[in-house]
PDB file of C-alpha atoms in Angstrom:
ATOM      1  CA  UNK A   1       8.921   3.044  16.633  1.00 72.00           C
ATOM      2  CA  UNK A   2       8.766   2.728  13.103  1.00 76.00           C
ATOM      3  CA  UNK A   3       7.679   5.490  10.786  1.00 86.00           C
ATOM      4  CA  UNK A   4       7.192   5.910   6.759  1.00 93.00           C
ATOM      5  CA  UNK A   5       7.590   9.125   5.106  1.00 94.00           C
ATOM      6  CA  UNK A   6       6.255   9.973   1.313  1.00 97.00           C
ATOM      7  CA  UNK A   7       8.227  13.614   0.208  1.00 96.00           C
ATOM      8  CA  UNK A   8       6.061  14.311  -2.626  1.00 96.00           C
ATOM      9  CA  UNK A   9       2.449  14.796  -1.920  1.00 95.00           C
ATOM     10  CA  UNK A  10       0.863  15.178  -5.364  1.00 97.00           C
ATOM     11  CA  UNK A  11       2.663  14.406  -8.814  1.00 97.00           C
ATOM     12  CA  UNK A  12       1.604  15.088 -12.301  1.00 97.00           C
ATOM     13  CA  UNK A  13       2.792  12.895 -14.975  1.00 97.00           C
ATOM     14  CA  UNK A  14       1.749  12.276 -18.696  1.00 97.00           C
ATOM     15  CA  UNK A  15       0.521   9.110 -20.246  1.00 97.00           C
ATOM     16  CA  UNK A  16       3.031   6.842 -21.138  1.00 97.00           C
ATOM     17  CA  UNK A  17       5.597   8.405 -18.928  1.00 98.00           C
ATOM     18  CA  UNK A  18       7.590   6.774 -16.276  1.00 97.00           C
ATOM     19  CA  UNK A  19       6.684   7.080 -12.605  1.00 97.00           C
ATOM     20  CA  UNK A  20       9.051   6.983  -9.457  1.00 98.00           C
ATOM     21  CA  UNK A  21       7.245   7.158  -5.786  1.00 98.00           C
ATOM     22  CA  UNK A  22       9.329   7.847  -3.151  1.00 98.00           C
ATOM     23  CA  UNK A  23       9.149   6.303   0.108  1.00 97.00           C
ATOM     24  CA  UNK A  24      11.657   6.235   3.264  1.00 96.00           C
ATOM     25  CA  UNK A  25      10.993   4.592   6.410  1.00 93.00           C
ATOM     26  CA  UNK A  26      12.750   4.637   9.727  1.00 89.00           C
ATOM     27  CA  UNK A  27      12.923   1.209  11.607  1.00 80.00           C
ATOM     28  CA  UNK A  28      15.926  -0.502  13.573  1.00 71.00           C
ATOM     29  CA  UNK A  29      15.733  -3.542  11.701  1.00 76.00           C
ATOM     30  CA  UNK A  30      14.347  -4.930   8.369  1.00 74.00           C
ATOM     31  CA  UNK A  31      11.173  -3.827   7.677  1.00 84.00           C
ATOM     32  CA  UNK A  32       8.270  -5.387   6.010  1.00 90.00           C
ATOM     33  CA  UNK A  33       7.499  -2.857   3.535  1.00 93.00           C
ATOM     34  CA  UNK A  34       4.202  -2.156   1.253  1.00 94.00           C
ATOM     35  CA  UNK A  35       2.805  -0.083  -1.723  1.00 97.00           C
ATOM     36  CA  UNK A  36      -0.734  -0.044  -1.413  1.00 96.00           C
ATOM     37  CA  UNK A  37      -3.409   1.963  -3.527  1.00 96.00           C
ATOM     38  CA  UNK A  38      -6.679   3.713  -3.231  1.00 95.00           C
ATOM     39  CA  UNK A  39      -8.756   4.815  -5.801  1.00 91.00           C
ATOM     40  CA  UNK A  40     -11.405   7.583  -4.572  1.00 85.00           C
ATOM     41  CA  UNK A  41     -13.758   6.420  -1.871  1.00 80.00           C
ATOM     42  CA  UNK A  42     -12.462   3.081  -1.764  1.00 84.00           C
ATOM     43  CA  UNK A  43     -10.257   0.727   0.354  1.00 88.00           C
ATOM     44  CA  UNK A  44      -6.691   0.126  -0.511  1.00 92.00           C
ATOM     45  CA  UNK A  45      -4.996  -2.848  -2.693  1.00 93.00           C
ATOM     46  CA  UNK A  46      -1.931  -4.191  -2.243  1.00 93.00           C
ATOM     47  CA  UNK A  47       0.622  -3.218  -5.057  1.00 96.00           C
ATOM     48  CA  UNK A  48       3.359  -5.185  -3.463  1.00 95.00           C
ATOM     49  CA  UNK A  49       5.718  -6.253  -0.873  1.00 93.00           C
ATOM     50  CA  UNK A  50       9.469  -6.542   0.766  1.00 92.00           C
ATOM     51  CA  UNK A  51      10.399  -8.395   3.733  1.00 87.00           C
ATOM     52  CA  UNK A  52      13.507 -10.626   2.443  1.00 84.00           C
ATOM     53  CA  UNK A  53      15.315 -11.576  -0.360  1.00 86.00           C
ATOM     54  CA  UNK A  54      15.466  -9.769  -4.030  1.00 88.00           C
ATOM     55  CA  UNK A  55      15.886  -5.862  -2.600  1.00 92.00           C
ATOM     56  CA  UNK A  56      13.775  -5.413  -6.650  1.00 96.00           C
ATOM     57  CA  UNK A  57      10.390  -6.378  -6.045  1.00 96.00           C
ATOM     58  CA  UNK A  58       7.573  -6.966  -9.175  1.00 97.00           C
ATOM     59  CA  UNK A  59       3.747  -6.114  -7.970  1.00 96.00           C
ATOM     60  CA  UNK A  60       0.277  -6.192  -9.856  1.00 95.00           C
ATOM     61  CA  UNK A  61      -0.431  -3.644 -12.930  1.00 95.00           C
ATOM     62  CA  UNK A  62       3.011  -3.483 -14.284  1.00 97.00           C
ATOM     63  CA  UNK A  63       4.332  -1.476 -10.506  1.00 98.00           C
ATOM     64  CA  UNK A  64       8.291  -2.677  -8.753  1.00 98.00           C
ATOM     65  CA  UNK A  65       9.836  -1.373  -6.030  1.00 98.00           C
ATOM     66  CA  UNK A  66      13.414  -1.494  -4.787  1.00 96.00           C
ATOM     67  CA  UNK A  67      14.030  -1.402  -1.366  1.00 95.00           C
ATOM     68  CA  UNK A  68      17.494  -0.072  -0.577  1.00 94.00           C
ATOM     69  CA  UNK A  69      18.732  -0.003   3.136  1.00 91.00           C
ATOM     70  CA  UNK A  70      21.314   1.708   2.680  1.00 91.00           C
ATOM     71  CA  UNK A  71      19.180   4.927   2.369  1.00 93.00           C
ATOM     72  CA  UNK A  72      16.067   3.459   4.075  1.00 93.00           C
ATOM     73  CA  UNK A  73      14.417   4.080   0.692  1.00 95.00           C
ATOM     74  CA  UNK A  74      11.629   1.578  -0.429  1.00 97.00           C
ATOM     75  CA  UNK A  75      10.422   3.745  -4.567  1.00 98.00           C
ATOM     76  CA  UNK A  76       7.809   2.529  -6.310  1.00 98.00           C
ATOM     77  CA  UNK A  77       8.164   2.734 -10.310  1.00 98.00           C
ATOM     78  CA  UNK A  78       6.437   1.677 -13.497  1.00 98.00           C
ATOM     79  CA  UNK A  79       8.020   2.336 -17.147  1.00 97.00           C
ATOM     80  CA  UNK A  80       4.871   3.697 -18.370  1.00 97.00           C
ATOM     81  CA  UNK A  81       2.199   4.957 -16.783  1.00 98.00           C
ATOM     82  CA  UNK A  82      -1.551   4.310 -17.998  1.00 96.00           C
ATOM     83  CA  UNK A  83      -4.670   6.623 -17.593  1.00 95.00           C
ATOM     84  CA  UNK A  84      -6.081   4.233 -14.803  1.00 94.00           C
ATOM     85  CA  UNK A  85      -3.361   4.651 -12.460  1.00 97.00           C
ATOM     86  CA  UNK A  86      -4.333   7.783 -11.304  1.00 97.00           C
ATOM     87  CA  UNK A  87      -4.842   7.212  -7.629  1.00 97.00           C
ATOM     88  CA  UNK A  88      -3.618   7.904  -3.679  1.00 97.00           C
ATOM     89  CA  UNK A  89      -0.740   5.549  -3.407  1.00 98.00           C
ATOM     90  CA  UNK A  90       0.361   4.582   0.277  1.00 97.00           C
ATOM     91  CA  UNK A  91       3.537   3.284   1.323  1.00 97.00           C
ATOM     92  CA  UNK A  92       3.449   1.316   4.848  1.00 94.00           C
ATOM     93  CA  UNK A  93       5.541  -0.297   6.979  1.00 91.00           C
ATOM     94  CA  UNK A  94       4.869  -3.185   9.787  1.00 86.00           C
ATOM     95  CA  UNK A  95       7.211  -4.395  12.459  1.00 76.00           C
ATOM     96  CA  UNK A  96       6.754  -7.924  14.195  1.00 73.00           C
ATOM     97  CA  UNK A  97       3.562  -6.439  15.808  1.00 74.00           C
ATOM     98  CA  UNK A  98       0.087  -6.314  13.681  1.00 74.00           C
ATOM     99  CA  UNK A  99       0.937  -2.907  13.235  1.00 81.00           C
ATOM    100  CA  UNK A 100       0.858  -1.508  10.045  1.00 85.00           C
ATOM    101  CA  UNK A 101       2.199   2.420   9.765  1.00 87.00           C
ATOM    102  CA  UNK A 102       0.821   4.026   6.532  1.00 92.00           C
ATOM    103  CA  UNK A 103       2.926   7.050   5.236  1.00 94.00           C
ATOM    104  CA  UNK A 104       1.107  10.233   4.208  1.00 94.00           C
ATOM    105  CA  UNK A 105       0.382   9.401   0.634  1.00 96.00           C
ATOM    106  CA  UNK A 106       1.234  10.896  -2.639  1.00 97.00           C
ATOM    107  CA  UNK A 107      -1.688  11.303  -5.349  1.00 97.00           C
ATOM    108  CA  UNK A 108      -0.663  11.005  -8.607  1.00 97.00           C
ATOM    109  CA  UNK A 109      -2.104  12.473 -11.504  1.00 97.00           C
ATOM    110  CA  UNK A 110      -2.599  11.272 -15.228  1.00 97.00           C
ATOM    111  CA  UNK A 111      -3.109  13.582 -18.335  1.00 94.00           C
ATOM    112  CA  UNK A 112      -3.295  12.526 -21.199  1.00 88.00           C
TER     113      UNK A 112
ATOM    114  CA  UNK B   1     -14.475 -15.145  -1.906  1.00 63.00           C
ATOM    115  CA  UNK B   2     -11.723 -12.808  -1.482  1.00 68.00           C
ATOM    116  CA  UNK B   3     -13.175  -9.965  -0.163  1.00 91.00           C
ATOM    117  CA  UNK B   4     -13.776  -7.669   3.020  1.00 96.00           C
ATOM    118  CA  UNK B   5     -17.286  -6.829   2.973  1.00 96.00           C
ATOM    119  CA  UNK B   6     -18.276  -3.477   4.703  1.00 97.00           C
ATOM    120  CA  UNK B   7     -21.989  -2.357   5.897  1.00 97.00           C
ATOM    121  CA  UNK B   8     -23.454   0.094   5.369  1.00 97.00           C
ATOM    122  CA  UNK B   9     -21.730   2.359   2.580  1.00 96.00           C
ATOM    123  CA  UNK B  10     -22.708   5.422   4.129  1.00 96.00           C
ATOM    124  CA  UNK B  11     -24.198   6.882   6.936  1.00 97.00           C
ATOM    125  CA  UNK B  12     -25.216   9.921   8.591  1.00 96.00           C
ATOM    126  CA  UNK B  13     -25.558  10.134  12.617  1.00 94.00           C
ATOM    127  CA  UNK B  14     -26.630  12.796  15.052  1.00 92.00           C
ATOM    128  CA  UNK B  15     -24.582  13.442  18.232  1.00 91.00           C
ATOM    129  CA  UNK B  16     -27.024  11.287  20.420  1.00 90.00           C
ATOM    130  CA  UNK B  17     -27.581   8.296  18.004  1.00 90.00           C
ATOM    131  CA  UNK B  18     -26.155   4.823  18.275  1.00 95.00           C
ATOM    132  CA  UNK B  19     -25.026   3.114  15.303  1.00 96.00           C
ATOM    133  CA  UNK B  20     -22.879   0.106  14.548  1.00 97.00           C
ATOM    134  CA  UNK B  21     -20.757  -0.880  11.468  1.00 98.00           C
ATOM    135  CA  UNK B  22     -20.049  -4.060  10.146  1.00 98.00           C
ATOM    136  CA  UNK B  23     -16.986  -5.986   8.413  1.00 98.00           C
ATOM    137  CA  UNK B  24     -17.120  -9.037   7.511  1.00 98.00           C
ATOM    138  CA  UNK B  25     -14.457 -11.560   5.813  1.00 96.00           C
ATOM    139  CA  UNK B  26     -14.786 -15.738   5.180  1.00 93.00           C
ATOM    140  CA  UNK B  27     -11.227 -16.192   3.825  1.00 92.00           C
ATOM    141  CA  UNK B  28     -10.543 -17.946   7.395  1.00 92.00           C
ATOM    142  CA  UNK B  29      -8.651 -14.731   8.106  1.00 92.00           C
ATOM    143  CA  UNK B  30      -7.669 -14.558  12.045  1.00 91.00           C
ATOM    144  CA  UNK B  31      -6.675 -10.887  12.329  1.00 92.00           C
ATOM    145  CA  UNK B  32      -9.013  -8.434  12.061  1.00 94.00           C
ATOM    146  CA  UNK B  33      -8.472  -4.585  11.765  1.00 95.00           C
ATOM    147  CA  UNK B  34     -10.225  -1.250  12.202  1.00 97.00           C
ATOM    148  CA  UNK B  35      -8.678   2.035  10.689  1.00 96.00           C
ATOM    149  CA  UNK B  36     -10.637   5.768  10.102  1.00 97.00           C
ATOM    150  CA  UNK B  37      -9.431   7.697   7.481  1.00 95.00           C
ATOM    151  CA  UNK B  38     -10.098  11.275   7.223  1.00 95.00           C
ATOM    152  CA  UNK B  39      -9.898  13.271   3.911  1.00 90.00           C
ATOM    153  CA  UNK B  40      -6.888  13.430   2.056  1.00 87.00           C
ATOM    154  CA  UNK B  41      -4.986  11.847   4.893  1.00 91.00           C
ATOM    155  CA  UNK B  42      -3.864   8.188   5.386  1.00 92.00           C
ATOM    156  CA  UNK B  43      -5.408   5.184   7.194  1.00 93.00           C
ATOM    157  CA  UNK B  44      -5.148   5.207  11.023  1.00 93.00           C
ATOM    158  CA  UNK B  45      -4.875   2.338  12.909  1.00 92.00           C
ATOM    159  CA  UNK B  46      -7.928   2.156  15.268  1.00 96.00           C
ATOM    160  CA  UNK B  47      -8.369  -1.588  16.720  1.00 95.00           C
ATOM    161  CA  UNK B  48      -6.408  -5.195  15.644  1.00 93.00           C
ATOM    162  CA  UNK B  49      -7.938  -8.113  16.837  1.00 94.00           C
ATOM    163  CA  UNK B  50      -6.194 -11.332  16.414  1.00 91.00           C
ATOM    164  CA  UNK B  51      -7.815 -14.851  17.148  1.00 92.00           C
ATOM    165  CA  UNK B  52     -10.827 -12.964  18.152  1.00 94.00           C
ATOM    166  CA  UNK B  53      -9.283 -10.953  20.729  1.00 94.00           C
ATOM    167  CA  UNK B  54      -8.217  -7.616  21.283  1.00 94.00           C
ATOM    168  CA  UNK B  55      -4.931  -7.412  20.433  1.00 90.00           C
ATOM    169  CA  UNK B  56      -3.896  -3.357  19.854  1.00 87.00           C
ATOM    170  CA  UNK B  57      -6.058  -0.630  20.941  1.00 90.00           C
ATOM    171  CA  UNK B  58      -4.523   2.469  19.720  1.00 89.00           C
ATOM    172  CA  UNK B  59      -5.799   4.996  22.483  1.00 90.00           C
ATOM    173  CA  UNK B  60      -9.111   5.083  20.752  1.00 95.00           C
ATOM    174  CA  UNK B  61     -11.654   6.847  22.739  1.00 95.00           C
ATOM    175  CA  UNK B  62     -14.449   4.835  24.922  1.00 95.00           C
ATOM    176  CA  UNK B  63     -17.330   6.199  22.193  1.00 96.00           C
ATOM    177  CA  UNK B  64     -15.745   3.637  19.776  1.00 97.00           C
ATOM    178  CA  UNK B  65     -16.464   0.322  20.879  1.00 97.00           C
ATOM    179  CA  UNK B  66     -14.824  -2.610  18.931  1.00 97.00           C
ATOM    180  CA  UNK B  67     -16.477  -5.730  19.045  1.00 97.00           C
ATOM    181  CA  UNK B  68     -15.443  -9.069  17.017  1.00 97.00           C
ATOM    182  CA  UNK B  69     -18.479 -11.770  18.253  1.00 96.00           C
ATOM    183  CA  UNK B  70     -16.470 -14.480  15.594  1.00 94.00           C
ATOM    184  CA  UNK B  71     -13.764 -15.476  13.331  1.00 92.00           C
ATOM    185  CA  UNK B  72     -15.214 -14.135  10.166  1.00 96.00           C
ATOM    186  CA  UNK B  73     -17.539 -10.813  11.991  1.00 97.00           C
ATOM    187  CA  UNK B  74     -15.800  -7.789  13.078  1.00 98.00           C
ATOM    188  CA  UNK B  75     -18.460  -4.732  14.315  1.00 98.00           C
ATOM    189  CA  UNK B  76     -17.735  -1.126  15.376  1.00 98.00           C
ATOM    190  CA  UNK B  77     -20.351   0.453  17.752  1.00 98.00           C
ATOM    191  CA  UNK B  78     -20.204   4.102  17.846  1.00 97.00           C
ATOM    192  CA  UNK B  79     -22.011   6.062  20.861  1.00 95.00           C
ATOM    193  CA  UNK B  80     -22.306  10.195  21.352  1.00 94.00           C
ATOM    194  CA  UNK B  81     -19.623  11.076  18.212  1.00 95.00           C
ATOM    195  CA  UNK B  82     -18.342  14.028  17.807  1.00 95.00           C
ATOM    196  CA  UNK B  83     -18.235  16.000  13.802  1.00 96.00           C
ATOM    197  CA  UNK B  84     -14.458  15.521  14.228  1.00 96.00           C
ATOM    198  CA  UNK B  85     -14.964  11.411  13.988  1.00 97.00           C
ATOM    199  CA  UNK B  86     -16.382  12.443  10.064  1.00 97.00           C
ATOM    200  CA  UNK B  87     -14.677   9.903   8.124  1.00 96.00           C
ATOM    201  CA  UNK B  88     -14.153   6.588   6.287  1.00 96.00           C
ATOM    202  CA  UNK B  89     -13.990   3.690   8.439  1.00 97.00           C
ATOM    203  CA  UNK B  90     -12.029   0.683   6.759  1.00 96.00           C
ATOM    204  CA  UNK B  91     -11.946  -2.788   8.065  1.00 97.00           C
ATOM    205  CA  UNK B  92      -8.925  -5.432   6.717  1.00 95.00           C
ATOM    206  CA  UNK B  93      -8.568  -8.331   7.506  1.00 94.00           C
ATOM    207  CA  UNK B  94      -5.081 -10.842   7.110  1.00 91.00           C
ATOM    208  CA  UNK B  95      -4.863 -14.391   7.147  1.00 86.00           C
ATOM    209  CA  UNK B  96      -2.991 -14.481  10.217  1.00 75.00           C
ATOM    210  CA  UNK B  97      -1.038 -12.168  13.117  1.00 64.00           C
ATOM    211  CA  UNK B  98       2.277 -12.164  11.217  1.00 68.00           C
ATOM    212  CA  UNK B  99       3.561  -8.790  10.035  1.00 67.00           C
ATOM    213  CA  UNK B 100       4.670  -9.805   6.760  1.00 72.00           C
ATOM    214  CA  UNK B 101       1.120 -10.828   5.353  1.00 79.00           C
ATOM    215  CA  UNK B 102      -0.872  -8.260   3.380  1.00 84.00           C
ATOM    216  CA  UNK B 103      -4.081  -6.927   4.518  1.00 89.00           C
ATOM    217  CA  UNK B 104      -7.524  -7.069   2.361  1.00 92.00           C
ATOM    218  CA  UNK B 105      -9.457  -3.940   2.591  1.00 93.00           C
ATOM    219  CA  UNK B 106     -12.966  -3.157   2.316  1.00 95.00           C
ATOM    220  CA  UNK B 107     -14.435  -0.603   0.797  1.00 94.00           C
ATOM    221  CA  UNK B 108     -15.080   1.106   3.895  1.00 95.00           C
ATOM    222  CA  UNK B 109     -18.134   3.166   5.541  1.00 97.00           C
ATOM    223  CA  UNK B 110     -18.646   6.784   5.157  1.00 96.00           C
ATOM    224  CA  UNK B 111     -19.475   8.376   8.285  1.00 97.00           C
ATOM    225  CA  UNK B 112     -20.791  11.999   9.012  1.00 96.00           C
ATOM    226  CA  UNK B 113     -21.242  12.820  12.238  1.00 96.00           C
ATOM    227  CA  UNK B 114     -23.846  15.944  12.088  1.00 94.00           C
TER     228      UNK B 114
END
C-alpha cells in the first residue's frame, strides 16, 4: 500500500524567503504525486502534479516540485515566499485505484 | 462552473438526530468522493463513487450512509453520531476514475456532533 510522509509539521519562514516542503512517499511503482493546499476552514487546491515525464514540475502561485525516485522524495519549493501563502500544505499520493493517500501536512508560517 | 458546492456550511447535531449533507458538482465529473477531516489532521478517505456507484468504502461505519442519486449529486446521511465524528466533511469530485486526475474540493461542512 502506498503511503506519504511530510517530516516537518510546522515551518516558520520570513517574507521573501525561499521555501522547501518535504515530502516522501512509499509505493512499488511510479506514483502519481500531488501538492495540495488548504487555507483555514476550507477545502484543498491543487498546487500541482507528477505522474510522467519532467521529474521538475511548475504549479499555480509561483510553487515546483521535483520528484526524485531515487530517494522517493517529491519537495515542494518557491524562491520567495509571499504573505498569502501561509497555509496547511498536503502532499498525496494515488495509485491506479481512486485512492488518494494525503500525508500529514506541514503548516507553514509567514512573518513579515 | 468549476466548483464543488457543499451544503450546509455548518451544522450542529444531537446524538439522536438525522441529518444529511450535500455535494454537488456540474463539471460532468464521474467520480465522486467523501473525506472527514478532523483538526489539524489530514483528509481521510471516507466513500469514492465512480459512475454513480460505490466504488471504495473505506470501513466507514453503518451511521454514515453514502448516497449518490446522480451524476452531478453526491449526499451523506448521518444517523446516531457519536462527538468523535466532530469534523469537516469534504466532498471532491474528478472528471473521471483515473488516478492521475486532480480532485476539486469543496469547501466542506462543519459538523459537531453534541
Amino acid at each position: 500500500a502506498q503511503s506519504v510522509t511530510q517530516p516537518d509539521i510546522h515551518i516558520t519562514v520570513s517574507e521573501g524567503a525561499s521555501l522547501e516542503l518535504r515530502c516522501n512517499y512509499s509505493y512499488g511503482a511510479t506514483p502519481y504525486l500531488f501538492w495540495y493546499v488548504q487555507s483555514p476552514g476550507q477545502g484543498l487546491q491543487l498546487l500541482l502534479k507528477y505522474f510522467s515525464g519532467d521529474t521538475l514540475v511548475q504549479g499555480i502561485k509561483g510553487f515546483e516540485a521535483e520528484f526524485k525516485r531515487s530517494q522517493s522524495s517529491f519537495n515542494l519549493r518557491k524562491p520567495s515566499v509571499h504573505w498569502s501563502d501561509a497555509a496547511e500544505y498536503f502532499c498525496a499520493v494515488g495509485d491506479r485505484s481512486d485512492k488518494l493517500i494525503f500525508g500529514t501536512g506541514t503548516r507553514l508560517q509567514v512573518f513579515p | 462552473d468549476t466548483e464543488v458546492t457543499q451544503t450546509p456550511k455548518h451544522l450542529v447535531m444531537g446524538m439522536t438526530n438525522k441529518k444529511s449533507l450535500k455535494c454537488e458538482q456540474h463539471m460532468g465529473h464521474r467520480a465522486m468522493y467523501w473525506y472527514k477531516q478532523k483538526a489539524k489532521k489530514p483528509p481521510e478517505l471516507m466513500f469514492v463513487y465512480s459512475y454513480e456507484k460505490l466504488s471504495i468504502n473505506e470501513s466507514v461505519p453503518s451511521r454514515f450512509s453514502p448516497e449518490c442519486p446522480n451524476s452531478s449529486l453526491l449526499n451523506l446521511h448521518l444517523h446516531a453520531l457519536q462527538p468523535e465524528d466532530s469534523a469537516l466533511y469534504l466532498c471532491a469530485s474528478r472528471s473521471r476514475s483515473q488516478a492521475r486526475e486532480k480532485l476539486f474540493f469543496g469547501s466542506g461542512t462543519q459538523l459537531s456532533v453534541l
